[in-house]
JSON list of C-alpha atoms and ligand atoms in Angstrom, two decimals:
[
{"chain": "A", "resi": 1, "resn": "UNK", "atom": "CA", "xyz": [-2.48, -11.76, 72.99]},
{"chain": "A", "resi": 2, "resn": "UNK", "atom": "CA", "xyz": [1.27, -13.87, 72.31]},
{"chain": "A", "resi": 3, "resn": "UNK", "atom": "CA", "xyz": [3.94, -11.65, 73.55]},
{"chain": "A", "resi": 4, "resn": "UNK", "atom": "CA", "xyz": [6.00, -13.49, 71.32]},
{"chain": "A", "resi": 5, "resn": "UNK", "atom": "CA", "xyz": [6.70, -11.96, 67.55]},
{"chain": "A", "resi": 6, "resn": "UNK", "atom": "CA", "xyz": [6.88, -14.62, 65.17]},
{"chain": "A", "resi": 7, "resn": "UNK", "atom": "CA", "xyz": [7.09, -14.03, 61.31]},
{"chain": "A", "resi": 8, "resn": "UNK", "atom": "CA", "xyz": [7.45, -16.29, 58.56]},
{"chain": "A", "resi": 9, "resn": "UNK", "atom": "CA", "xyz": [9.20, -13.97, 55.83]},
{"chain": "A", "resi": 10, "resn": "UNK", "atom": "CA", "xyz": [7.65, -15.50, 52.80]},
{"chain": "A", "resi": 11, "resn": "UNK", "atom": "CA", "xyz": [8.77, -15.14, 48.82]},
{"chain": "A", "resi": 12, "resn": "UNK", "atom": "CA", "xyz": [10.27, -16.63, 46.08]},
{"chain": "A", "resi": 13, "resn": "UNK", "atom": "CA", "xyz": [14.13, -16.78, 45.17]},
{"chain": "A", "resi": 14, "resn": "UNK", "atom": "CA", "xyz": [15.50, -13.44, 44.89]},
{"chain": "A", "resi": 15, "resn": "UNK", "atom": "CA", "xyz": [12.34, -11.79, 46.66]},
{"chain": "A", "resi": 16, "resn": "UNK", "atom": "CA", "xyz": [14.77, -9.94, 49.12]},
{"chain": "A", "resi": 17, "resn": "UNK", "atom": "CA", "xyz": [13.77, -12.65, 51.88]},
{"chain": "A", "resi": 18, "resn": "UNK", "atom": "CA", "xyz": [17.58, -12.55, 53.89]},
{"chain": "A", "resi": 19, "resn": "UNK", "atom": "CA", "xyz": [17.81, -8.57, 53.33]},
{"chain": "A", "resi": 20, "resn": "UNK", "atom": "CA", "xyz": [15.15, -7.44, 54.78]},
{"chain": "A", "resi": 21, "resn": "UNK", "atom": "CA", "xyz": [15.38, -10.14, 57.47]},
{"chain": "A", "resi": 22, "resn": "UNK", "atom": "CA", "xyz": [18.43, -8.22, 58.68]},
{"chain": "A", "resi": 23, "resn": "UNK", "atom": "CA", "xyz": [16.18, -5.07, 59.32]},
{"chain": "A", "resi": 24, "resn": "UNK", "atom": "CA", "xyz": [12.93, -6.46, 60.98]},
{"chain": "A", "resi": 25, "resn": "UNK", "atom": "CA", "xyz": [15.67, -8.13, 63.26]},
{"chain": "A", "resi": 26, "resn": "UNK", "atom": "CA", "xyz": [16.73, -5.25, 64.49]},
{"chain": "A", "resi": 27, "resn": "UNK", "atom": "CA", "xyz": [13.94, -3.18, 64.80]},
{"chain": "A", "resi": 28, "resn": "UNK", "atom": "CA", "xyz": [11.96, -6.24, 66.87]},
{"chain": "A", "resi": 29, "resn": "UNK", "atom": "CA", "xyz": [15.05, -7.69, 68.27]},
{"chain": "A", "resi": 30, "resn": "UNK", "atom": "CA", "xyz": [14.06, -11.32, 66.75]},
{"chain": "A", "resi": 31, "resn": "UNK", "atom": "CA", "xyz": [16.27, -14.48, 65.59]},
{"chain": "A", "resi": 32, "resn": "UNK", "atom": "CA", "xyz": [16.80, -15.22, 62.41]},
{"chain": "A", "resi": 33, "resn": "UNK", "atom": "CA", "xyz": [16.03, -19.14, 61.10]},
{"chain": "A", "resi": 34, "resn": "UNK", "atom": "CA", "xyz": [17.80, -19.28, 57.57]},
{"chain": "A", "resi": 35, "resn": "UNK", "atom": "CA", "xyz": [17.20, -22.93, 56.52]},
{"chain": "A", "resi": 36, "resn": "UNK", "atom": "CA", "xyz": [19.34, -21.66, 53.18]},
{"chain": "A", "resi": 37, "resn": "UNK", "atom": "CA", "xyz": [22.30, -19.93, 56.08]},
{"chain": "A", "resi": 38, "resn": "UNK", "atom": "CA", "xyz": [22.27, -22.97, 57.99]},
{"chain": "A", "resi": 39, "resn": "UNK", "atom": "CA", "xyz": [22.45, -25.63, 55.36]},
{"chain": "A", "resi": 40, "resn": "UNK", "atom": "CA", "xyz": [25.46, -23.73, 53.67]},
{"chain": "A", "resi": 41, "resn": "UNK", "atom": "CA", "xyz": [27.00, -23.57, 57.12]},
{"chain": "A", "resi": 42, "resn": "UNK", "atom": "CA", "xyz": [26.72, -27.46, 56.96]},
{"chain": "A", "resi": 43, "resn": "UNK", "atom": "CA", "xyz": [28.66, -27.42, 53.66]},
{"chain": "A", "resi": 44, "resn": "UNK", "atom": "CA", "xyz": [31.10, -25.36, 54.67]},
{"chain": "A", "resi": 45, "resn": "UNK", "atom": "CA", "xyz": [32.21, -27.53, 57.50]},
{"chain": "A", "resi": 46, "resn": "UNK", "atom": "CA", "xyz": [31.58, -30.47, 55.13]},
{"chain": "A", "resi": 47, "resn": "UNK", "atom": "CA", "xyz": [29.39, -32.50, 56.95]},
{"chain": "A", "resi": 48, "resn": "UNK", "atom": "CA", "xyz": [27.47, -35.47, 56.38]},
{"chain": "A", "resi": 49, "resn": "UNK", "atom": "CA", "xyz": [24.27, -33.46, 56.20]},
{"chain": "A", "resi": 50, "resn": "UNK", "atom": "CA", "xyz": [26.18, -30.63, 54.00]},
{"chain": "A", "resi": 51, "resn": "UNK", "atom": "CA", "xyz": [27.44, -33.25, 51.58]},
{"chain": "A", "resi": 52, "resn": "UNK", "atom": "CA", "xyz": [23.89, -34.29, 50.62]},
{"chain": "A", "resi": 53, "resn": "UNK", "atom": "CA", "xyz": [22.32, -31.16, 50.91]},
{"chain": "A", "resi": 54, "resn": "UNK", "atom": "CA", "xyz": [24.69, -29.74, 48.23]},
{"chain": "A", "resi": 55, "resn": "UNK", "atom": "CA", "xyz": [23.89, -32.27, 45.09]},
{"chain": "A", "resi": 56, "resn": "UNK", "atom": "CA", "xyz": [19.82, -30.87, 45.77]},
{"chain": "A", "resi": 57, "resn": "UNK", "atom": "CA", "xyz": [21.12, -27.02, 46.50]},
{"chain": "A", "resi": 58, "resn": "UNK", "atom": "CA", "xyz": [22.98, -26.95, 43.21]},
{"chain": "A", "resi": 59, "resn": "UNK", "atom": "CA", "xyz": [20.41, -28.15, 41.08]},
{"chain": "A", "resi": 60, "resn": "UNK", "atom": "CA", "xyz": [17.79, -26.03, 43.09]},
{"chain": "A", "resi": 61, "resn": "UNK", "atom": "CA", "xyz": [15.93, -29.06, 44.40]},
{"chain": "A", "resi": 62, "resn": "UNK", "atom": "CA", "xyz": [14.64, -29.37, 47.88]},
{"chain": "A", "resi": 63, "resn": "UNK", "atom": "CA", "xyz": [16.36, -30.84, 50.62]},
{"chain": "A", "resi": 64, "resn": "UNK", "atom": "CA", "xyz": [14.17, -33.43, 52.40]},
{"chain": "A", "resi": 65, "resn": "UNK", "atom": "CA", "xyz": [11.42, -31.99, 55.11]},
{"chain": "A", "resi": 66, "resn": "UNK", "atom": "CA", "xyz": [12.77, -33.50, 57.81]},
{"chain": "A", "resi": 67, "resn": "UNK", "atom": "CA", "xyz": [16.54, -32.59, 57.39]},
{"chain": "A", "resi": 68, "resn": "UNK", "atom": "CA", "xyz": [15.26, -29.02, 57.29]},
{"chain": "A", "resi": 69, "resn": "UNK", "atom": "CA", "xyz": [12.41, -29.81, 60.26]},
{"chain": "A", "resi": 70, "resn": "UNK", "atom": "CA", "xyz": [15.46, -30.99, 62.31]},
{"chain": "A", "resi": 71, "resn": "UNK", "atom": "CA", "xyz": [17.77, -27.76, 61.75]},
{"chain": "A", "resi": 72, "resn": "UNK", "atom": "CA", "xyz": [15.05, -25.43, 62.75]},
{"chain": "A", "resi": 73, "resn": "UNK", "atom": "CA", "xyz": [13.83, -27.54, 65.97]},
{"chain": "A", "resi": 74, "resn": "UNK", "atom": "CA", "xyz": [17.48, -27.57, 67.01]},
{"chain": "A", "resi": 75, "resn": "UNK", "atom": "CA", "xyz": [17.89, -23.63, 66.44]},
{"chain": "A", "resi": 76, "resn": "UNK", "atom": "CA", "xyz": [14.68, -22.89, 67.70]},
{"chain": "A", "resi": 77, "resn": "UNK", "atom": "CA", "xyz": [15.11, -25.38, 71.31]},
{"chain": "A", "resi": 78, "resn": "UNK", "atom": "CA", "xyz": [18.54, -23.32, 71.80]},
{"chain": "A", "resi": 79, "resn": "UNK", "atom": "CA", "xyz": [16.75, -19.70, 71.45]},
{"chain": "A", "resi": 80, "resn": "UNK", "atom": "CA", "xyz": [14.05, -20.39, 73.90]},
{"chain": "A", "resi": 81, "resn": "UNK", "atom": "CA", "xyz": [14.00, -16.88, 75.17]},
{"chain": "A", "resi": 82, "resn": "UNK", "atom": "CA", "xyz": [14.06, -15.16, 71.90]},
{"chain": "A", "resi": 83, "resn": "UNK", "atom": "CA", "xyz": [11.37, -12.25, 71.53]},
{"chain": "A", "resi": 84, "resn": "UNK", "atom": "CA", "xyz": [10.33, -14.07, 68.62]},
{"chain": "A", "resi": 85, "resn": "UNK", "atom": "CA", "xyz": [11.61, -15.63, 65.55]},
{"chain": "A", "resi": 86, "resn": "UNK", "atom": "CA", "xyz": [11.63, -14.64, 61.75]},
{"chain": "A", "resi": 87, "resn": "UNK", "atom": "CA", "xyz": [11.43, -17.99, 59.33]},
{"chain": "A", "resi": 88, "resn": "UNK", "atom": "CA", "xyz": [13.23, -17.12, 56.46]},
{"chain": "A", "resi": 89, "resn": "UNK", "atom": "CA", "xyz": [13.29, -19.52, 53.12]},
{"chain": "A", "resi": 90, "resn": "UNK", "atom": "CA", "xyz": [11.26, -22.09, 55.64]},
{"chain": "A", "resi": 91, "resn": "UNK", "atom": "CA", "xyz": [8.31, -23.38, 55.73]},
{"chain": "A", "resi": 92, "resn": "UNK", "atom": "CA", "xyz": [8.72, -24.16, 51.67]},
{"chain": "A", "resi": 93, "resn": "UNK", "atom": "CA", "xyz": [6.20, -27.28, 52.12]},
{"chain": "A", "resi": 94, "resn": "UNK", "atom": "CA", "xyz": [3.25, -27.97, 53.72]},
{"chain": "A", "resi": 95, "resn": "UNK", "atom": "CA", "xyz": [4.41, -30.87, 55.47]},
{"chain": "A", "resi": 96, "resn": "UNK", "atom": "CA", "xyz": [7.33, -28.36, 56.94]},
{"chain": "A", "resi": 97, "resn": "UNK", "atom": "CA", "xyz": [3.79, -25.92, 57.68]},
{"chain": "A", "resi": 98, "resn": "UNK", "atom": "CA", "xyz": [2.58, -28.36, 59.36]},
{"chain": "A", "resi": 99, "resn": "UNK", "atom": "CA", "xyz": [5.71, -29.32, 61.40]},
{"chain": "A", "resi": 100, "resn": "UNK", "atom": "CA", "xyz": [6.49, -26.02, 62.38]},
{"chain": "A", "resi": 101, "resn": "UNK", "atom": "CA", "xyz": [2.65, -24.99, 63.76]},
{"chain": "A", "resi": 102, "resn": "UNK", "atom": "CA", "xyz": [3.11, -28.05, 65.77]},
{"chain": "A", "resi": 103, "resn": "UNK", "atom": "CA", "xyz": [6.57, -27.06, 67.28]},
{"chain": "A", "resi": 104, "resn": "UNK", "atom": "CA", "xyz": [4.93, -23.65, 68.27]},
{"chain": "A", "resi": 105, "resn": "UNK", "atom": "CA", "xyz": [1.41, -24.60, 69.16]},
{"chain": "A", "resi": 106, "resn": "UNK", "atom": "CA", "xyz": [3.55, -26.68, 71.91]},
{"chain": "A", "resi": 107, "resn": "UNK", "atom": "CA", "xyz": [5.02, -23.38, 73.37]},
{"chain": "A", "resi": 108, "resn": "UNK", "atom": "CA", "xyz": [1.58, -21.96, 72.66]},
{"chain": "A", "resi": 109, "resn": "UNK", "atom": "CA", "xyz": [3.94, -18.86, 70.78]},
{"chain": "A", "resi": 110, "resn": "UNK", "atom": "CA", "xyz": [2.07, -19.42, 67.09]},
{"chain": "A", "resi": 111, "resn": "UNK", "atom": "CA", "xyz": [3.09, -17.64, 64.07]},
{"chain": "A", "resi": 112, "resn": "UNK", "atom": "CA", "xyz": [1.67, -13.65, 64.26]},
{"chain": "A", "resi": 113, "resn": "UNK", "atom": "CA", "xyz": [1.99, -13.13, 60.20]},
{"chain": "A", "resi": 114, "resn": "UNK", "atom": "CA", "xyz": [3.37, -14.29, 56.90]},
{"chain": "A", "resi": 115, "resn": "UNK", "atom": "CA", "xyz": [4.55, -11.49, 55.30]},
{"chain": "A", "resi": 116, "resn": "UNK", "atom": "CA", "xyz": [4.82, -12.73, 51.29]},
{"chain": "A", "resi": 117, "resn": "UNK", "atom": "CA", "xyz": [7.16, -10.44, 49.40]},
{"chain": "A", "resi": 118, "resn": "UNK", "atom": "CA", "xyz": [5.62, -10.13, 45.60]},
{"chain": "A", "resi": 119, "resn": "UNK", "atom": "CA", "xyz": [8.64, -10.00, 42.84]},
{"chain": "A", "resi": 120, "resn": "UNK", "atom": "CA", "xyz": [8.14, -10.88, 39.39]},
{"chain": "A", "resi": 121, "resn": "UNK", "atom": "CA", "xyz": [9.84, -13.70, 37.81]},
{"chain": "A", "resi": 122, "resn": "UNK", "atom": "CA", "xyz": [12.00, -11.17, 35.29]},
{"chain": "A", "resi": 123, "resn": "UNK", "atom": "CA", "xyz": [13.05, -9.20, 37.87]},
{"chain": "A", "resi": 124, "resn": "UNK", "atom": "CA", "xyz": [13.99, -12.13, 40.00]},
{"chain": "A", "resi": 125, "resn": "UNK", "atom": "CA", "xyz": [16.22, -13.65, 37.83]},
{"chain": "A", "resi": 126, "resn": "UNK", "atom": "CA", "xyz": [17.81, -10.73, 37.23]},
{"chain": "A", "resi": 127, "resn": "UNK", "atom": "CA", "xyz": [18.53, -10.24, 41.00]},
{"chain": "A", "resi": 128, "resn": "UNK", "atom": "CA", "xyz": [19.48, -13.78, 41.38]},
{"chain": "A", "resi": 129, "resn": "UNK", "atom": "CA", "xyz": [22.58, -13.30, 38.48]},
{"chain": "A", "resi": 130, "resn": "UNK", "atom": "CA", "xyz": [23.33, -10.18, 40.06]},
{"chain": "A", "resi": 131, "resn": "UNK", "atom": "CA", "xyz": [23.97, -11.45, 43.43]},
{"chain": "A", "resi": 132, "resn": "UNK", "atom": "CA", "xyz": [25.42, -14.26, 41.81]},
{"chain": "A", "resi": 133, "resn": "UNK", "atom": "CA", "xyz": [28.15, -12.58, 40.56]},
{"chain": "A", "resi": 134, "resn": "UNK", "atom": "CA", "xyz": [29.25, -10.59, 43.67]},
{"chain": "A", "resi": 135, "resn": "UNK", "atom": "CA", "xyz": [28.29, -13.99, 46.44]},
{"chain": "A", "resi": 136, "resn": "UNK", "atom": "CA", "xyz": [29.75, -16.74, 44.23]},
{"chain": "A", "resi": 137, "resn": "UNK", "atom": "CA", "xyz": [26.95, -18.30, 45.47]},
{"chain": "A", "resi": 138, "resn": "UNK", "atom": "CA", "xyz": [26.69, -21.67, 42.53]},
{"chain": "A", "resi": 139, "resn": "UNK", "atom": "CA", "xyz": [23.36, -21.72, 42.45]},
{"chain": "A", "resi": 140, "resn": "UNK", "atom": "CA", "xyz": [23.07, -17.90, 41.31]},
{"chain": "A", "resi": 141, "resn": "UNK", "atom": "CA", "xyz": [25.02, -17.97, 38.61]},
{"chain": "A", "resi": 142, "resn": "UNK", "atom": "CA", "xyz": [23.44, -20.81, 36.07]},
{"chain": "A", "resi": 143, "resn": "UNK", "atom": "CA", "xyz": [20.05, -19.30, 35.05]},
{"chain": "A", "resi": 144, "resn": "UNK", "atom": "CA", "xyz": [18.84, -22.78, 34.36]},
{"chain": "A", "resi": 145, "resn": "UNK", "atom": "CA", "xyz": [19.48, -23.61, 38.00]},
{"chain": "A", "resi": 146, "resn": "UNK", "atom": "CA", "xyz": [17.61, -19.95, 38.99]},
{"chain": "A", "resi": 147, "resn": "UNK", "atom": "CA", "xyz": [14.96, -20.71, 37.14]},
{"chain": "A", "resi": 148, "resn": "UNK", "atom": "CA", "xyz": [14.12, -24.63, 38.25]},
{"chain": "A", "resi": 149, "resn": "UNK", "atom": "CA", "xyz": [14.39, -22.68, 41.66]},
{"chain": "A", "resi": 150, "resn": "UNK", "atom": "CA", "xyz": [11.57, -20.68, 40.90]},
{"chain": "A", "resi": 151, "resn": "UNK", "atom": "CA", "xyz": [9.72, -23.46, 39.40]},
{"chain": "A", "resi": 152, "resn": "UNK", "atom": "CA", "xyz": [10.04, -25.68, 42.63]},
{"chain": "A", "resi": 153, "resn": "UNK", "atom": "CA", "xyz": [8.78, -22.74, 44.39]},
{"chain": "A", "resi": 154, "resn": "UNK", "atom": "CA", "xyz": [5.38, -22.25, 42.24]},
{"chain": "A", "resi": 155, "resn": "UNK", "atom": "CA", "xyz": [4.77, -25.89, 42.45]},
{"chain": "A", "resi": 156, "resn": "UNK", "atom": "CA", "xyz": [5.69, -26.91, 46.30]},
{"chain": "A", "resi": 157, "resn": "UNK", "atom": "CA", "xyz": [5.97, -23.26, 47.95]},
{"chain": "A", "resi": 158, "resn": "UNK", "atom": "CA", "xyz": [3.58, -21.07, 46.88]},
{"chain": "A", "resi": 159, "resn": "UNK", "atom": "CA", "xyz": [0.76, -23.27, 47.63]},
{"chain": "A", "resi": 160, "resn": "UNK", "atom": "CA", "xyz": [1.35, -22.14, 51.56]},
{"chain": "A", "resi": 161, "resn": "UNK", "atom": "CA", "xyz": [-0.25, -18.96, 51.05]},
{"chain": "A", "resi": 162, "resn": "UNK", "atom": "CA", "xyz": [-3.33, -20.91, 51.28]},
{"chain": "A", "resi": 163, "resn": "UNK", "atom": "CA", "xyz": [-2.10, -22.49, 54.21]},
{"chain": "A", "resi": 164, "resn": "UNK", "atom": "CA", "xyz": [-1.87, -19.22, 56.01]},
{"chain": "A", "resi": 165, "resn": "UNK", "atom": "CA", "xyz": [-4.90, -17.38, 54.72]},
{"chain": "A", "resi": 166, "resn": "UNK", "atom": "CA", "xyz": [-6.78, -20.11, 55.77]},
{"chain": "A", "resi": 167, "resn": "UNK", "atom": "CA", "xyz": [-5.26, -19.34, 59.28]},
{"chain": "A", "resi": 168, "resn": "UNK", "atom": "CA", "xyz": [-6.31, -15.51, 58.34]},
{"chain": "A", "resi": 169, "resn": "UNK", "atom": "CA", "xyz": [-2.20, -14.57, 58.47]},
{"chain": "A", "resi": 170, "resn": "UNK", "atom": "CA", "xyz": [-1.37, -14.48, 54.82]},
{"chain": "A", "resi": 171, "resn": "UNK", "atom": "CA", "xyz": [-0.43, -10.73, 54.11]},
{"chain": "A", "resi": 172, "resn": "UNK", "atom": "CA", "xyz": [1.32, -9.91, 50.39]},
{"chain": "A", "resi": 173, "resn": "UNK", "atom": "CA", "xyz": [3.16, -7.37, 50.18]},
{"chain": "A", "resi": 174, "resn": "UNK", "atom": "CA", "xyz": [4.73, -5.46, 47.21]},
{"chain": "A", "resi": 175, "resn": "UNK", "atom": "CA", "xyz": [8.65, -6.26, 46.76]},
{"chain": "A", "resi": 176, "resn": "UNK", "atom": "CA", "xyz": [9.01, -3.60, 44.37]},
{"chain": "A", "resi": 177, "resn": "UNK", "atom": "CA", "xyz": [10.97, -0.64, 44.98]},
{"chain": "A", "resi": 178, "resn": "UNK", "atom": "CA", "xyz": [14.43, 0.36, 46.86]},
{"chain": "A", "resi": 179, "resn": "UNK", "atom": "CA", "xyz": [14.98, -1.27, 49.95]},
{"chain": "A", "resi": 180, "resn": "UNK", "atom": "CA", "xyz": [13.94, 1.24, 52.56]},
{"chain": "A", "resi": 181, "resn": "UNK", "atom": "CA", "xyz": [10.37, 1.40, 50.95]},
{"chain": "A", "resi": 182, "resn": "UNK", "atom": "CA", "xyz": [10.31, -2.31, 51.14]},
{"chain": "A", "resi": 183, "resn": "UNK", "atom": "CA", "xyz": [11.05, -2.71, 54.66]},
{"chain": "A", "resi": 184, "resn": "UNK", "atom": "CA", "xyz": [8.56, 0.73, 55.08]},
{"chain": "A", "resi": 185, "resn": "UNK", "atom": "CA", "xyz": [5.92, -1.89, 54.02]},
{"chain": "A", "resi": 186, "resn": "UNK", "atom": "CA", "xyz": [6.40, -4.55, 55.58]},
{"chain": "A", "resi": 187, "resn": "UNK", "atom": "CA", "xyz": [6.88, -2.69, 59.59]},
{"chain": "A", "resi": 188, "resn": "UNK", "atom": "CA", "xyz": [3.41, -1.41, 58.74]},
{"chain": "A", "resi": 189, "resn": "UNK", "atom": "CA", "xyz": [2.33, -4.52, 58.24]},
{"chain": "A", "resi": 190, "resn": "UNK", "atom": "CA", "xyz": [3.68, -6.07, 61.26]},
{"chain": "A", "resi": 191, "resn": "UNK", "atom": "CA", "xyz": [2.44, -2.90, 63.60]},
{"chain": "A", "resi": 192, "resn": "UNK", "atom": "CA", "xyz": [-1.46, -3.26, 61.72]},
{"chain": "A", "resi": 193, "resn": "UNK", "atom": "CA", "xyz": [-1.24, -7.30, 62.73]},
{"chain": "A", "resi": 194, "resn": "UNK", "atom": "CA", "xyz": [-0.34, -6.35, 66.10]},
{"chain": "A", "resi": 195, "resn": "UNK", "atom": "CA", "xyz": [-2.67, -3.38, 66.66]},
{"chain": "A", "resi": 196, "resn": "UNK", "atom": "CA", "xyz": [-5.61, -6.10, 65.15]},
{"chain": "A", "resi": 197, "resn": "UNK", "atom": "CA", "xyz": [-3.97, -8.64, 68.33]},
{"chain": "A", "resi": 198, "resn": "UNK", "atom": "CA", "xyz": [-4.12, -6.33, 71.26]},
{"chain": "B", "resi": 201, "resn": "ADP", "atom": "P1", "xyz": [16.76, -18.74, 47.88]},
{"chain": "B", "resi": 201, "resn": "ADP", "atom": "O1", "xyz": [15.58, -18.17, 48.64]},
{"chain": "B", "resi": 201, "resn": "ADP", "atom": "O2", "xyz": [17.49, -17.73, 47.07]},
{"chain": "B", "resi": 201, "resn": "ADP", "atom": "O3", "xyz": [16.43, -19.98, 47.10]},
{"chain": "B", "resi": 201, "resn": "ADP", "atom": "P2", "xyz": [17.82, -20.11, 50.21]},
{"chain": "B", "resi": 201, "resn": "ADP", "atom": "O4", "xyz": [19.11, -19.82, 50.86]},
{"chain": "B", "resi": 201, "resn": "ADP", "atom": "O5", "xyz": [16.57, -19.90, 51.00]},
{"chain": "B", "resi": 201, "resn": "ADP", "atom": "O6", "xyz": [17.85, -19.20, 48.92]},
{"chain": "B", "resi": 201, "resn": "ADP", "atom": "O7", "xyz": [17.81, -21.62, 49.68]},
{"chain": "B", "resi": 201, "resn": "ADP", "atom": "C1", "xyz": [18.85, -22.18, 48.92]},
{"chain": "B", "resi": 201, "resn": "ADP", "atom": "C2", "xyz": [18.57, -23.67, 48.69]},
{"chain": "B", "resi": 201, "resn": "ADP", "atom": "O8", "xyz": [18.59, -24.36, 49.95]},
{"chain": "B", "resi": 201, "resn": "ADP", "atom": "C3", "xyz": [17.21, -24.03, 48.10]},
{"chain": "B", "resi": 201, "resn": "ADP", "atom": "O9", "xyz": [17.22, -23.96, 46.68]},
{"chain": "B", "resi": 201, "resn": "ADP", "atom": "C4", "xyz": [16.99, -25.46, 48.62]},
{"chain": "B", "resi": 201, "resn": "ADP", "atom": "O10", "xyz": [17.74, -26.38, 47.86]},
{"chain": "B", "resi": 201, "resn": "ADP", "atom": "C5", "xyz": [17.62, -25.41, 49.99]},
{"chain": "B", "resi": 201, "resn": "ADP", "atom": "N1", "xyz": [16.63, -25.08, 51.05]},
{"chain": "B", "resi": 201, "resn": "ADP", "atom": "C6", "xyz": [16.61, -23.93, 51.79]},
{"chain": "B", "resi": 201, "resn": "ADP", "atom": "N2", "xyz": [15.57, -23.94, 52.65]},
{"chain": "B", "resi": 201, "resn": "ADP", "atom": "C7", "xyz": [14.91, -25.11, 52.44]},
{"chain": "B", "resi": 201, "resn": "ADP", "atom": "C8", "xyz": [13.74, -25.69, 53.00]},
{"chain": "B", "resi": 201, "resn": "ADP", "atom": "N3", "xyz": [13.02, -25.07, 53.94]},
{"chain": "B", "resi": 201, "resn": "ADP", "atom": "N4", "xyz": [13.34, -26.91, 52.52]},
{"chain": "B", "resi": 201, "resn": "ADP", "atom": "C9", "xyz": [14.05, -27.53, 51.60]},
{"chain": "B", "resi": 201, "resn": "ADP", "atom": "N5", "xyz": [15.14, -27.05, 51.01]},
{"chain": "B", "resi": 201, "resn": "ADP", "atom": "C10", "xyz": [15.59, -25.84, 51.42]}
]
C-alpha cells in the first residue's frame, strides 16, 4: 500500500472544488495544488506568466498545459514531504493526466482517488454569480463567461473521468446538499478507498 494520500478533487466550475479542499486538508493534513490559486497569485504580482494567463482566465479559456504542468511540478518538488497532495481545478486535460501520473509514478506516490463532485449546470451558475458578487472574482460575474467555463469543462475536462475509471479511481459523488453533508461524503469515500488499499 502508498502511505502517501493523494486526491485529485474533481468537478466542474462552481462544484465546491476549493471549499471542501479546505476540510479534507485538515482532516488528512494534505497540501493543497490550486492551479486557479496559483495562477491568480501570478496576476496579482503581475508577472509575465500572470499577464497571459489573465486574457484566457477572463474569457474562461484554458491556460496552456504546460504553463499549468510547470506550476504544479514546482509546488509539488518544494512539498516533498507532504502526507499527500489534493489537485484541485488540475488535471483539466488529458495531456495534464498524463503529465501528472508521470510526475508521481516517478516518486512511485500515484493518485489514491478522484473524487468527482456532481452539480448541475443551473445550480452552478447560480453559485458561480453568487460568489461572484461577494469575491469580485471577473470571471464570476459575466454569466456568458460562467457558462463558456462550463462548456470548456464538458468538452476538455470531463472526458478524464474515463481516464481514471479506466485506472479503477473514478468515484462520483453527489455535490448536493449543505456543506457538512458534502464533505460527510466525500471522507467516506476516501476511508472505503483506503480500507479497499490496505
Ligand atoms: P473554477 O473551478 O471556478 O473554474 P479555477 O480557479 O479552478 O476556478 O480556475 C479559474 C481559471 O483558471 C480557469 O477558467 C482557467 O482559465 C484557469 N485554469 C485553472 N486551472 C487550470 C488548468 N489546470 N489548466 C488550464 N487552465 C486552468
Amino acid at each position: 500500500m502508498s502511505e502517501k494520500l493523494n486526491i485529485v478533487l474533481f468537478g466542474p466550475p462552481g462544484a465546491g472544488k476549493g471549499t471542501q479542499s479546505t476540510f479534507l486538508i485538515e482532516r488528512y493534513g494534505l497540501v493543497h495544488l490550486s492551479t486557479g490559486d496559483l495562477l491568480r497569485a501570478e496576476i496579482k504580482d503581475e508577472t509575465p506568466l500572470g499577464l497571459q494567463a489573465k486574457e484566457l482566465m477572463d474569457t474562461g479559456e484554458l491556460v496552456p498545459d504546460h504553463v499549468v504542468v510547470g506550476m504544479i511540478k514546482n509546488k509539488m518538488e518544494a512539498n516533498l514531504d507532504a502526507k499527500g497532495f489534493i489537485f484541485d481545478g488540475f488535471p483539466r486535460t488529458q495531456e495534464q493526466a498524463e503529465a501528472l501520473d508521470e510526475m508521481l509514478n516517478m516518486k512511485s506516490t500515484p493518485i489514491t482517488t478522484m473524487l468527482a463532485l456532481e452539480v448541475p449546470e443551473e445550480e452552478l451558475v447560480k453559485r458561480l454569480l453568487g460568489r461572484g458578487a461577494d469575491s469580485g472574482r471577473t470571471d464570476d460575474q459575466d454569466e456568458s463567461v460562467i457558462r463558456n467555463r462550463i462548456a470548456t469543462y464538458e468538452e476538455k475536462t470531463a472526458p478524464l473521468k474515463e481516464f481514471y475509471s479506466a485506472q479503477g479511481k473514478f468515484v462520483g459523488i453527489d455535490g448536493m446538499g449543505d456543506r457538512a453533508t458534502i464533505t460527510g461524503r466525500l471522507v467516506e469515500a476516501v476511508e472505503t478507498v483506503r480500507a479497499e488499499q490496505d
